Structure formats: structure tokens, C-alpha cells
Tab-separated table of C-alpha atoms in Angstrom:
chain	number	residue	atom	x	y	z
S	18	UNK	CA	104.052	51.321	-32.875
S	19	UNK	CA	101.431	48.611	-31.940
S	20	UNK	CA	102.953	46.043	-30.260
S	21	UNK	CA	101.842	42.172	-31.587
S	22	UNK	CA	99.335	40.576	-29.607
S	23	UNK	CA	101.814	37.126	-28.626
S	24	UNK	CA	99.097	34.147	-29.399
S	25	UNK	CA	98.961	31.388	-26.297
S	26	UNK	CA	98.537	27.526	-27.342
S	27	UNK	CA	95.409	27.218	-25.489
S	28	UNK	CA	92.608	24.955	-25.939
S	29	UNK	CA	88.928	25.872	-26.649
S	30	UNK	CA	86.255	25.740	-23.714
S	31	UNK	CA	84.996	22.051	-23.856
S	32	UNK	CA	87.765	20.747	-26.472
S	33	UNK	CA	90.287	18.500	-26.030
S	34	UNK	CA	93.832	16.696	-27.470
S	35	UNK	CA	93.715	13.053	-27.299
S	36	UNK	CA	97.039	10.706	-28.276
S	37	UNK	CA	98.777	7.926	-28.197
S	38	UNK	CA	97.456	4.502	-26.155
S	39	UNK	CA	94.362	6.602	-25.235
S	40	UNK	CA	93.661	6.768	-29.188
S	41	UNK	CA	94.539	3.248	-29.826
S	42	UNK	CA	91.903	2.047	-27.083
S	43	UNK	CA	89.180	4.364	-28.734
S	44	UNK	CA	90.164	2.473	-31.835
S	45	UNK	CA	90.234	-0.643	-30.467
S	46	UNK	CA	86.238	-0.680	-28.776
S	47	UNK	CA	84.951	0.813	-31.793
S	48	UNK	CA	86.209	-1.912	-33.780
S	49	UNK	CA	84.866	-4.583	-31.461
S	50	UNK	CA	81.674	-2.494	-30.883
S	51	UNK	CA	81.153	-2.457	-34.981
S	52	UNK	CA	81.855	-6.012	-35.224
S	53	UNK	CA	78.925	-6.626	-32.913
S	54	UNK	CA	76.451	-4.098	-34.466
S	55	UNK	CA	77.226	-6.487	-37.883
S	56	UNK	CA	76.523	-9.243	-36.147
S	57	UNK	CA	73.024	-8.139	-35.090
S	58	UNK	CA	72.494	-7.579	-38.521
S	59	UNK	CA	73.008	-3.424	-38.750
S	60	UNK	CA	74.367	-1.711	-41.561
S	61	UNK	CA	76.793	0.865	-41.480
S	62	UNK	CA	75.909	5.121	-42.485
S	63	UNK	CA	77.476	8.175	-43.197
S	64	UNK	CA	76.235	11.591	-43.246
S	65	UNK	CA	77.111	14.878	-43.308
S	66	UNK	CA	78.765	16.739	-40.028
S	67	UNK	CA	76.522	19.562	-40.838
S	68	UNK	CA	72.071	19.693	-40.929
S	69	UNK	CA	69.864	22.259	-42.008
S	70	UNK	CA	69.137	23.170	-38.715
S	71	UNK	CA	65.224	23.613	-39.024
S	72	UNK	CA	65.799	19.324	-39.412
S	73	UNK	CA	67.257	18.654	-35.703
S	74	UNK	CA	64.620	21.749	-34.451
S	75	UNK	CA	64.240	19.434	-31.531
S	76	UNK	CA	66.965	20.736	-30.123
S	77	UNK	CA	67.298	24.183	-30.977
S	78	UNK	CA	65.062	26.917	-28.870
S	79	UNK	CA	62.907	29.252	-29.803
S	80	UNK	CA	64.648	32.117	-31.134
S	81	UNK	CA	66.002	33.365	-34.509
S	82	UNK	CA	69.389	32.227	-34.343
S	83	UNK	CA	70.022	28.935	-33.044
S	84	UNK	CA	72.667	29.957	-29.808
S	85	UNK	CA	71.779	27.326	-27.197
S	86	UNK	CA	72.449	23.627	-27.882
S	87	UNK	CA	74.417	23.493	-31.222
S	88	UNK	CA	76.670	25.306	-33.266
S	89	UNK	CA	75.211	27.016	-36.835
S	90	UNK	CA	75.598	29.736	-39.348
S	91	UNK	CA	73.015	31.300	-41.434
S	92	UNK	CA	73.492	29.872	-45.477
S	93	UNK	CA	71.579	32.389	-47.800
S	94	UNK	CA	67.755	31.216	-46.446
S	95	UNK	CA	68.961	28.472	-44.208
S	96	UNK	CA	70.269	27.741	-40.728
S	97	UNK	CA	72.983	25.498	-40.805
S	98	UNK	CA	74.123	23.481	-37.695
S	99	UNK	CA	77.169	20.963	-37.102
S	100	UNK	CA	74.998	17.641	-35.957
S	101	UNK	CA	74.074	17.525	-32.222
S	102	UNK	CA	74.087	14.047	-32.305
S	103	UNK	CA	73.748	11.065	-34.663
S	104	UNK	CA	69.818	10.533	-34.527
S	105	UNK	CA	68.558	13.454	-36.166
S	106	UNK	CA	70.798	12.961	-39.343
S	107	UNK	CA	69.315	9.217	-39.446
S	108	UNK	CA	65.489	10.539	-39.083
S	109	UNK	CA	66.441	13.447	-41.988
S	110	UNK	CA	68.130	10.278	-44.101
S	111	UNK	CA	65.567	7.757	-43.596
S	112	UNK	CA	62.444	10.425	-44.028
S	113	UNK	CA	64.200	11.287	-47.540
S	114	UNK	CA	64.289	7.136	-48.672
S	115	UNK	CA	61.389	5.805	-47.171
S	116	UNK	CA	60.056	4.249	-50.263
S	117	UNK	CA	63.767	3.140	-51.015
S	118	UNK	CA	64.146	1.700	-47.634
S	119	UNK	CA	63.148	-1.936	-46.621
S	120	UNK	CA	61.846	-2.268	-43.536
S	121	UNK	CA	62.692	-2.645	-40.689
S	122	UNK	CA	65.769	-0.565	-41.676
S	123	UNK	CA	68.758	-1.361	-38.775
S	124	UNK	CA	71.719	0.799	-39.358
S	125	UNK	CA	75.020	1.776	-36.946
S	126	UNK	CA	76.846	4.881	-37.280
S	127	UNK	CA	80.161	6.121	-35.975
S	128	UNK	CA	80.839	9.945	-36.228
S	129	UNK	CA	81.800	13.592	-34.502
S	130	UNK	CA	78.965	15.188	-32.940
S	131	UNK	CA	79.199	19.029	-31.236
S	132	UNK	CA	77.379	20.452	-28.689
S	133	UNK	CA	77.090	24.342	-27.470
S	134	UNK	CA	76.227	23.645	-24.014
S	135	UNK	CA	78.063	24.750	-20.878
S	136	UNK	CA	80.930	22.041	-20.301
S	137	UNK	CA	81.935	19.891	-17.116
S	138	UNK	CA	83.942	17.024	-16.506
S	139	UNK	CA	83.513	14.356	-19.081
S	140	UNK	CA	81.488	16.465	-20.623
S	141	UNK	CA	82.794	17.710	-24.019
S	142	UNK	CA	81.227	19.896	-26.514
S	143	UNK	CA	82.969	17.854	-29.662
S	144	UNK	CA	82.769	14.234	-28.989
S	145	UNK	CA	82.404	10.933	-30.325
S	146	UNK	CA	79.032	8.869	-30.974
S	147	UNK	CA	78.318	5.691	-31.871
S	148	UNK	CA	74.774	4.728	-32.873
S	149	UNK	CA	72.386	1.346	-33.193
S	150	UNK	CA	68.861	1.649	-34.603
S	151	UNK	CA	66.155	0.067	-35.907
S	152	UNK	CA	63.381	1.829	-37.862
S	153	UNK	CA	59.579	1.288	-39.733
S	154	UNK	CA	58.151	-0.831	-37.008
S	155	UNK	CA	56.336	-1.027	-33.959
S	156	UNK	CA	57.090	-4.366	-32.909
S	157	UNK	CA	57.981	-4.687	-29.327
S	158	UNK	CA	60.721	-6.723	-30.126
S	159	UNK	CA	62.680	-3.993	-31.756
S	160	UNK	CA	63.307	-2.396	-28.221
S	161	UNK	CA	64.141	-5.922	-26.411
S	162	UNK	CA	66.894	-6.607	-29.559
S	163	UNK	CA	68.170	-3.077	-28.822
S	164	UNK	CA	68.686	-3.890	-24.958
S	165	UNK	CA	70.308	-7.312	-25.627
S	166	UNK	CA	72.549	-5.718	-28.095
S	167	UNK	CA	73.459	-3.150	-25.578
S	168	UNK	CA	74.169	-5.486	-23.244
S	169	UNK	CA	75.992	-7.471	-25.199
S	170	UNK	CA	78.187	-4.951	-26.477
S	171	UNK	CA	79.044	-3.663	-23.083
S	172	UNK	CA	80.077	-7.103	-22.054
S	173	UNK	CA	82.292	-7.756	-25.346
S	174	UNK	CA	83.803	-4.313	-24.725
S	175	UNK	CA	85.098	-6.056	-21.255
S	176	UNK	CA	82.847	-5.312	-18.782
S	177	UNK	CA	81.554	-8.018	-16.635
S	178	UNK	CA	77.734	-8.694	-16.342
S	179	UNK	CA	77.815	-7.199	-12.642
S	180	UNK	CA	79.419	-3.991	-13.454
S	181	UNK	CA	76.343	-2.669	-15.219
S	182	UNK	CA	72.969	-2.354	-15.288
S	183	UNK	CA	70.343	-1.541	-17.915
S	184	UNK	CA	67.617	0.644	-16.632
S	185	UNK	CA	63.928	0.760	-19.031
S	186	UNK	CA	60.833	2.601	-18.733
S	187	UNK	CA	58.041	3.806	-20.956
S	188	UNK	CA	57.098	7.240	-21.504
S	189	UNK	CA	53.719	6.623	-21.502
S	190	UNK	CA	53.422	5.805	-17.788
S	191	UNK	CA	55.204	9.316	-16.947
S	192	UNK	CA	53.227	11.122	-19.347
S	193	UNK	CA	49.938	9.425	-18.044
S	194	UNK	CA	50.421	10.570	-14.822
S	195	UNK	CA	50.841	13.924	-16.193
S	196	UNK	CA	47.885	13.884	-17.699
S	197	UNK	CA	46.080	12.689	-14.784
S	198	UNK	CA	47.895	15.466	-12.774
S	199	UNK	CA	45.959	18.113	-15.260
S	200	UNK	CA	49.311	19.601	-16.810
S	201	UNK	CA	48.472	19.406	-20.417
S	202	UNK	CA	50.755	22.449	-21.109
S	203	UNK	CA	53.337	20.988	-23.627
S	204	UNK	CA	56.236	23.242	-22.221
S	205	UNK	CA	55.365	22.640	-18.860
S	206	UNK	CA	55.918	19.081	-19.761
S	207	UNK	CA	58.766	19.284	-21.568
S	208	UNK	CA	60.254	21.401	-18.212
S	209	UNK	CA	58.919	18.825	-15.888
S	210	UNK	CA	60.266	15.610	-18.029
S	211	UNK	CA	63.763	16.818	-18.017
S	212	UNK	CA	63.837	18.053	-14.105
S	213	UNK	CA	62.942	14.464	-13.156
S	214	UNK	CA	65.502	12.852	-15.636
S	215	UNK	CA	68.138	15.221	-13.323
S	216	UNK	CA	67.047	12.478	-10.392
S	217	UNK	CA	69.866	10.563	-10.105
S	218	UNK	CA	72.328	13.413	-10.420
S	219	UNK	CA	70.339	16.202	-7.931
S	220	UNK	CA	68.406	14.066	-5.757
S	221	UNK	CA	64.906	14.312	-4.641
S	222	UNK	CA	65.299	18.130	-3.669
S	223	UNK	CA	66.712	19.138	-6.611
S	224	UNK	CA	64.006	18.044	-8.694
S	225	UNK	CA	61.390	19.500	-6.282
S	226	UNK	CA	63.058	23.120	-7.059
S	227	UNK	CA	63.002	22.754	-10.928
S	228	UNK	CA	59.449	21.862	-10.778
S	229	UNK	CA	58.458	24.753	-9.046
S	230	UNK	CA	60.094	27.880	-9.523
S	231	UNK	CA	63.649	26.646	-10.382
S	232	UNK	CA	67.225	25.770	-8.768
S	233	UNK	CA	70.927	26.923	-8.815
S	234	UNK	CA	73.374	25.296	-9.084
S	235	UNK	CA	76.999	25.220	-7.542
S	236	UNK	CA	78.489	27.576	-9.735
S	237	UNK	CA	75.283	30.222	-9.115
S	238	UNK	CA	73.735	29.336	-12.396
S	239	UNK	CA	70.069	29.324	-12.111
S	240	UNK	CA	67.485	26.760	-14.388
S	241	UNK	CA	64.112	28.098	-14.445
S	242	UNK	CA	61.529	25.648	-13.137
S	243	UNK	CA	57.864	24.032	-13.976
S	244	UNK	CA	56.287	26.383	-11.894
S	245	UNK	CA	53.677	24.119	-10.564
S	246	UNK	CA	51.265	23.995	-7.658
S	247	UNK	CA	52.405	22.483	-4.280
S	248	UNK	CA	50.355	19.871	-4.596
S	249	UNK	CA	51.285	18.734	-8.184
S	250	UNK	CA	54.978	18.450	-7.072
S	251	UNK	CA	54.187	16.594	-4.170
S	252	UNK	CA	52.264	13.885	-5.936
S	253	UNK	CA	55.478	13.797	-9.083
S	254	UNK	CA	57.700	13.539	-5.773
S	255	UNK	CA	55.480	10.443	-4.480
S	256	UNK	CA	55.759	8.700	-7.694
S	257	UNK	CA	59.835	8.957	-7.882
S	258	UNK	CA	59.854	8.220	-4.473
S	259	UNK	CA	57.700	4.900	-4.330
S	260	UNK	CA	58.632	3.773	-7.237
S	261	UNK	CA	62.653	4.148	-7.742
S	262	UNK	CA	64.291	0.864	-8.155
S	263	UNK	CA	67.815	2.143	-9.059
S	264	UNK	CA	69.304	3.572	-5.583
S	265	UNK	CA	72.375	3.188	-3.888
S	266	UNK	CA	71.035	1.146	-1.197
S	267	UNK	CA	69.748	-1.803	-3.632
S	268	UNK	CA	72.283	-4.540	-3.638
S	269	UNK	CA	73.207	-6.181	-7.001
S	270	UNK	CA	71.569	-9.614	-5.787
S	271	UNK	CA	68.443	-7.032	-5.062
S	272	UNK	CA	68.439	-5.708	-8.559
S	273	UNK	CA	68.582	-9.475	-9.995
S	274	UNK	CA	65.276	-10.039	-8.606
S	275	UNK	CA	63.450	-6.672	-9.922
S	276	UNK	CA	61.334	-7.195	-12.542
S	277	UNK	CA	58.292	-5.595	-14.384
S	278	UNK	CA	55.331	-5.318	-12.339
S	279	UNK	CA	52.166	-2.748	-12.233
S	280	UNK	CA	52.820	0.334	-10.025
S	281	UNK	CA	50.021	-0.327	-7.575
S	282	UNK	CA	47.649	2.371	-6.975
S	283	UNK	CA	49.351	4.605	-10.456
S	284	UNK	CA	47.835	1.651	-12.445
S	285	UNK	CA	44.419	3.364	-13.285
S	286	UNK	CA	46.039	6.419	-13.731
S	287	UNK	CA	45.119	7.173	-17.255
S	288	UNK	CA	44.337	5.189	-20.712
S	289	UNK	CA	48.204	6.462	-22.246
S	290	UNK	CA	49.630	5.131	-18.763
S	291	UNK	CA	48.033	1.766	-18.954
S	292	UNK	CA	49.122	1.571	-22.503
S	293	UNK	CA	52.887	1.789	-21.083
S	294	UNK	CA	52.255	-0.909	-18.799
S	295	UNK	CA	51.253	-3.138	-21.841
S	296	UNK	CA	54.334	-1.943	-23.709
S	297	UNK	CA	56.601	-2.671	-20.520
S	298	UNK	CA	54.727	-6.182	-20.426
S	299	UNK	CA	55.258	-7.064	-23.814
S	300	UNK	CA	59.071	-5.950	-23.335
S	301	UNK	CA	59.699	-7.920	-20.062
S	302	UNK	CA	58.308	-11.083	-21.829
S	303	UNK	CA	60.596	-10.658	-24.779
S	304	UNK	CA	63.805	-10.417	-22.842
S	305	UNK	CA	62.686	-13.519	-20.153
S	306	UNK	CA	65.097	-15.966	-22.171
S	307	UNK	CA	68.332	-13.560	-22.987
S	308	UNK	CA	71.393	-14.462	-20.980
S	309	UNK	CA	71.186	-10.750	-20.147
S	310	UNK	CA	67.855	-10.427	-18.344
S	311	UNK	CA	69.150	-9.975	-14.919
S	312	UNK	CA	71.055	-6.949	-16.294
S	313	UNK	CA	68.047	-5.539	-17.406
S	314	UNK	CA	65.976	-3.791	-15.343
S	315	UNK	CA	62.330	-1.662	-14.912
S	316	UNK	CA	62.741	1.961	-13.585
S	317	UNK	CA	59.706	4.287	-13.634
S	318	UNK	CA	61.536	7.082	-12.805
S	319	UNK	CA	63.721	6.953	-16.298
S	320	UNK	CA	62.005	9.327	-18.654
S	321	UNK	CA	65.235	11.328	-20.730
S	322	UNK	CA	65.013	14.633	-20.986
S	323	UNK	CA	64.876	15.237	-25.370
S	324	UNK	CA	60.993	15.745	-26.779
S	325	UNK	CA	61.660	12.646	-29.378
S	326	UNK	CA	61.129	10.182	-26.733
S	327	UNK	CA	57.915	8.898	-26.788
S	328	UNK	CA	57.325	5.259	-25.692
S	329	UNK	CA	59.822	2.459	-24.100
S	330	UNK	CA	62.800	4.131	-23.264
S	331	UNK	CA	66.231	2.458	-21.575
S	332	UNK	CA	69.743	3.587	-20.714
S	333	UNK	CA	72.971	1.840	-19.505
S	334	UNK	CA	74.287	2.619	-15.652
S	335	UNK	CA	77.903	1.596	-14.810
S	336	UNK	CA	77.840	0.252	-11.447
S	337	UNK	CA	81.556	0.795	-10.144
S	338	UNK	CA	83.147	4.089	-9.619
S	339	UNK	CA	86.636	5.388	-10.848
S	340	UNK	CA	89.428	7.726	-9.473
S	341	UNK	CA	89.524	10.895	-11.987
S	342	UNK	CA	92.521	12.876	-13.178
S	343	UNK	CA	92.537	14.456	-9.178
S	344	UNK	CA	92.327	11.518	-7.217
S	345	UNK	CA	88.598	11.774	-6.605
S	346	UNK	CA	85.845	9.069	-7.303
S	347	UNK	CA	83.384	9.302	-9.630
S	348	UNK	CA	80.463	7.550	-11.175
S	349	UNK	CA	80.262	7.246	-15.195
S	350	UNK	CA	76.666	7.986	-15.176
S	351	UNK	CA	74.503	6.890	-17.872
């Protein structure tokens, strides 16, 4: 007689239940954080949970089946993959009605995304996202509406205007000095661009070991690293180093006096670097009069870690820590 395998009411790797007031609160900031995408002037899209997966191949590796990063099946010819997040979708949609499109085209989205990467706390492979952008143009005042919107969402959402920061950079400056370094290999770069967007999270030393032959990590997992010379490392560790203006040590009346400004001796680095200083410029100008400007700030040393990224870049920081479900602080992170 085979005896019944008893099932147990556990919970996926990554998942979780959500109820009650926790739900209504979710409810609650999307509502207020549509109502101020509207407001802006965005319009509101849907799309599918599930891409062809050859369509977000910016985040799939280089292998037949798509394992690491998201979750797909094979459909007759085609790779299928539930979304990794809401941007790839919106570059699939808006690619399909350009000529259909006016321009610039500024959208929202609210929706599931999934994730097959190794989870942590507050980090969840099903989540969800909610999305601002503005596409067909090159006008720097696209990215200084996106920060003031960001900023002004936060602080409708009830935070006050000293419990966050906005950090921008441009990935032209980073990718200058790359290029000025001599490390034109495009996986090398790719490696190198997401060790030093670890910064804030493994310090100074961790980013030293993933850009040369890699780092573990607490659990004994190791990352494979850059694999660069001594002295290239030393020189990406100068320019974190002397140019960081998001550390612990920098007092909030600090930060409200940090603005854009050449890096010194990295501004002759290359002609892509200077053209990220002109970028940055033309940002900094734009934002001069928004009631926000103090909370935005210029960070060289913010470059995100996904290949899409190409020119001014920006993230939001929360600057107050919280006790988690054990009693212990922690920071929200980006």
C-alpha cells in the first residue's frame, strides 16, 4: 500500500500572503500615486503579464532557455516569459504604434511583475510596480519633469521633504571614464557597471572584489568579477571615492547645498564624458526653480546596474531607517 504523501500549506520561495489594513494601504497610495501621474498629464496602460521573451532579452542571459532572471516556457517557436518588470512591455507597445503614437507619449502603469532571482528580505520574486514615462524625445526636460514628479509623489504619499533624497547621474560620465580606462569590452562593462551600482550596499571593498576576480557573499555564494588589472580598479575606486556625495556622514543641511558641478581633474576625460556633464548641466538648470530642488541631488557614483540605461539616470533614497519584523533596523534602499 503506498501511503499518501500529506500536502503542507507552505508558501513558495520569494512569495507572499498579504491582507487586511496592509492591503487597504497598498490601495490607498496607489490611488493617490495615480491621481498624481494624471495630473502630470500621463495616461494610463495595460499589457499583458506575459512577453515573448526574445522582447525583454535585456534581461535574460545567454543560454537556450531563459533560467536566470525571469520565469518562461517554450510556446511552439517562442520563449515566453511572465514580465520582469513594466518597462520592457512599454518599449514592445510603443515600438509596435510608433506611427500611431503622438509624441512625446507619457503613460503610467500599475501591474504584477515576477522575478527568478535568489530572494532576501523585501525582496520578492512576484511584486508590485508602478510606472511613469515619457517617450519620443530628447529634451532634457523630460528627465527634470520625471524627478519633480517623483518627488512630488513621494511627498503626497506622506513623506516629508527631509525624509528623502533624489540621487541623479549620467551614464555618460561613467562610461567615459571607461573608455578612457581602455575597457571597451562590452561584458566587461556591463560586469563593472553593476559591481559599482552594489556601492552603497557592499562598500568600497566589495566593489573592489567584483571588479577583479569576484566576491562572496554571506551565505558563500560567489559573483564572478570584471577581472581587471590592479591599476584599472584602483583608478574606478578613486573616482567613487572622490566623488561620492551620498554617505552617511553628509548631514541633510550638507546635502541641501550639493549641487551639479564638473568633477575636477575627470572633466577631460573623454568626448561621451563631457557630453554627460552637458546633459547634467542642462538638468540642474531645469530643476533650479522646483520647490523640490534641494531634494534633488548629483551623484557620480549612481550608474544602475540594467544595459538599457544609457544617459541621465536618478533614483529615490529614503533617509530614515525602520525596525523590521525582528526588531532590527533597516534602511529602505533605493
Amino acid at each position: 500500500m503506498v501511503k499518501e504523501k500529506k500536502l503542507k500549506p507552505e508558501l513558495a520561495s520569494g512569495f507572499i500572503d498579504r491582507k487586511g489594513n496592509e492591503l487597504i494601504l497598498k490601495d490607498r497610495l496607489i490611488e493617490i500615486i495615480k491621481r498624481n501621474f494624471q495630473l502630470y498629464g500621463f495616461e494610463p496602460l495595460e499589457t499583458p503579464g506575459f512577453e515573448i521573451s526574445e522582447n525583454i532579452g535585456k534581461f535574460l542571459p545567454d543560454e537556450d532557455r531563459p533560467m536566470s532572471g525571469v520565469f518562461g516556457f517554450k510556446d511552439g517557436k517562442d520563449w515566453m516569459s511572465l514580465r520582469y518588470d513594466l518597462t520592457a512591455p512599454l518599449a514592445r507597445y510603443f515600438a509596435a504604434n510608433v506611427n500611431l503614437i503622438s509624441k512625446p507619449f507619457k503613460r503610467y502603469q500599475v501591474g504584477t511583475v515576477w522575478r527568478n532571482e535568489k530572494p532576501g528580505p523585501g525582496r520578492y520574486r512576484e511584486f508590485t510596480q508602478v510606472d511613469a514615462d515619457i517617450v519620443g524625445t530628447i529634451n532634457p526636460l523630460a528627465d527634470a519633469e520625471m524627478c519633480i514628479l517623483l518627488a512630488d509623489t513621494l511627498n503626497k504619499c506622506g513623506l516629508d521633504k527631509n525624509e528623502f533624497v533624489i540621487k541623479v547621474s549620467n551614464r555618460k560620465c561613467f562610461f567615459g571614464m571607461l573608455d578612457w580606462l581602455r575597457i571597451s569590452n562590452e561584458k566587461q562593462r556591463i560586469v563593472i557597471t553593476r559591481a559599482v551600482d552594489k556601492y552603497d550596499r557592499i562598500g568600497i571593498k566589495g566593489v573592489a572584489s567584483l571588479l577583479g576576480k569576484g566576491r562572496k557573499d554571506k551565505s558563500g555564494d560567489f559573483t564572478k568579477g570584471a577581472d581587471l588589472e590592479k591599476k584599472q580598479i584602483k583608478k574606478i575606486i578613486e573616482y567613487i571615492e572622490e566623488n561620492s556625495v551620498y554617505e552617511e556622514d553628509v548631514s541633510r543641511e550638507a546635502m541641501k547645498d550639493i549641487r551639479f558641478a564638473p568633477l575636477g581633474s575627470y572633466d577631460d576625460l573623454s568626448p561621451l564624458y563631457n557630453e554627460g556633464l552637458k546633459e547634467l548641466g542642462d538638468f540642474f538648470a531645469n530643476i533650479e526653480f522646483s520647490e523640490f530642488k534641494d531634494q534633488i541631488v548629483y551623484s557620480p557614483t549612481l550608474v544602475r546596474g540594467i544595459e538599457y540605461y544609457t544617459g541621465t539616470i536618478f533614483e529615490a533614497n529614503l533617509l530614515f531607517k525602520i525596525k523590521n519584523q525582528k526588531g532590527q533596523e533597516v534602511e529602505f534602499g533605493s
